[in-house]
Amino acid sequence: MTGVGGFEAIVLAAGSGTRFGGGKLLAAYGGGVLLEGALRAAFAAPVRTVTVVTGADPSRVAAVATAHAKAAGQGARLRIVHAVDHAEGMGASLRRGAAALPADAEGVFIFLGDMPRIPVAVLAPLAQAVEDGAPAAAATFGGKRGHPAVIGAALIPQLLTLTGDAGARAVLQGLGDRLALVEAPDDGVLFDVDQPADLDLGAKK
């Protein structure tokens, strides 16, 4: 899918995976590595570019992202930025990714590198909700809000002020009913990998 308007994507791939035991995003999953699930979703989204934010193990994460993009014929759409202060938390990584966005971005998808089962069908409706005037949109399933989220242009400056472990949730929480909720076709918008056992759980879906 090619770009809808001027939307971009950020894939947060900077974490060290401490609870996992380290190396989470590079763990074997689905015939490849875990990070590739988020990359597939990001490149399937209606966006112009995909910015992968590295932190822990930056060279290997960047290599995976580059190889994936090239294999999909999408190398020209890939951007890689390194969050030197990634140990501060997700806020630092998202802040760095947002700072690298084009100035004319109409909105940005936020993908988490440890969420490999995002259904492609939810992506275009999320972008459309923001194009239709919502300040932001988020995927939901079974009454629970999940990922990805799309942050509209007016809220992107707030991403530049995030600190600590505050992610997109910190920007969305004050929107109330102005946040567009898009129902996903399955629970992939809720599934993330925290422990090694989750890899098997996700692969069985």
PDB file of N, CA, C and O in Angstrom, residues 93 95 110 199:
ATOM      1  N   SER A  93      12.873   7.296  22.953  1.00  0.00           N
ATOM      2  CA  SER A  93      12.891   6.691  21.620  1.00  0.00           C
ATOM      3  C   SER A  93      11.840   7.333  20.715  1.00  0.00           C
ATOM      4  O   SER A  93      12.112   7.644  19.543  1.00  0.00           O
ATOM      5  N   ARG A  95      10.499  10.270  21.099  1.00  0.00           N
ATOM      6  CA  ARG A  95      10.929  11.659  20.892  1.00  0.00           C
ATOM      7  C   ARG A  95      11.923  11.752  19.740  1.00  0.00           C
ATOM      8  O   ARG A  95      11.829  12.621  18.877  1.00  0.00           O
ATOM      9  N   ILE A 110       2.420   4.800  15.115  1.00  0.00           N
ATOM     10  CA  ILE A 110       3.398   4.358  16.107  1.00  0.00           C
ATOM     11  C   ILE A 110       3.257   2.846  16.266  1.00  0.00           C
ATOM     12  O   ILE A 110       2.232   2.339  16.740  1.00  0.00           O
ATOM     13  N   LEU A 199       6.475 -16.059  22.641  1.00  0.00           N
ATOM     14  CA  LEU A 199       6.828 -16.316  21.247  1.00  0.00           C
ATOM     15  C   LEU A 199       6.030 -17.492  20.709  1.00  0.00           C
ATOM     16  O   LEU A 199       5.490 -17.440  19.598  1.00  0.00           O
TER      17      LEU A 199
END
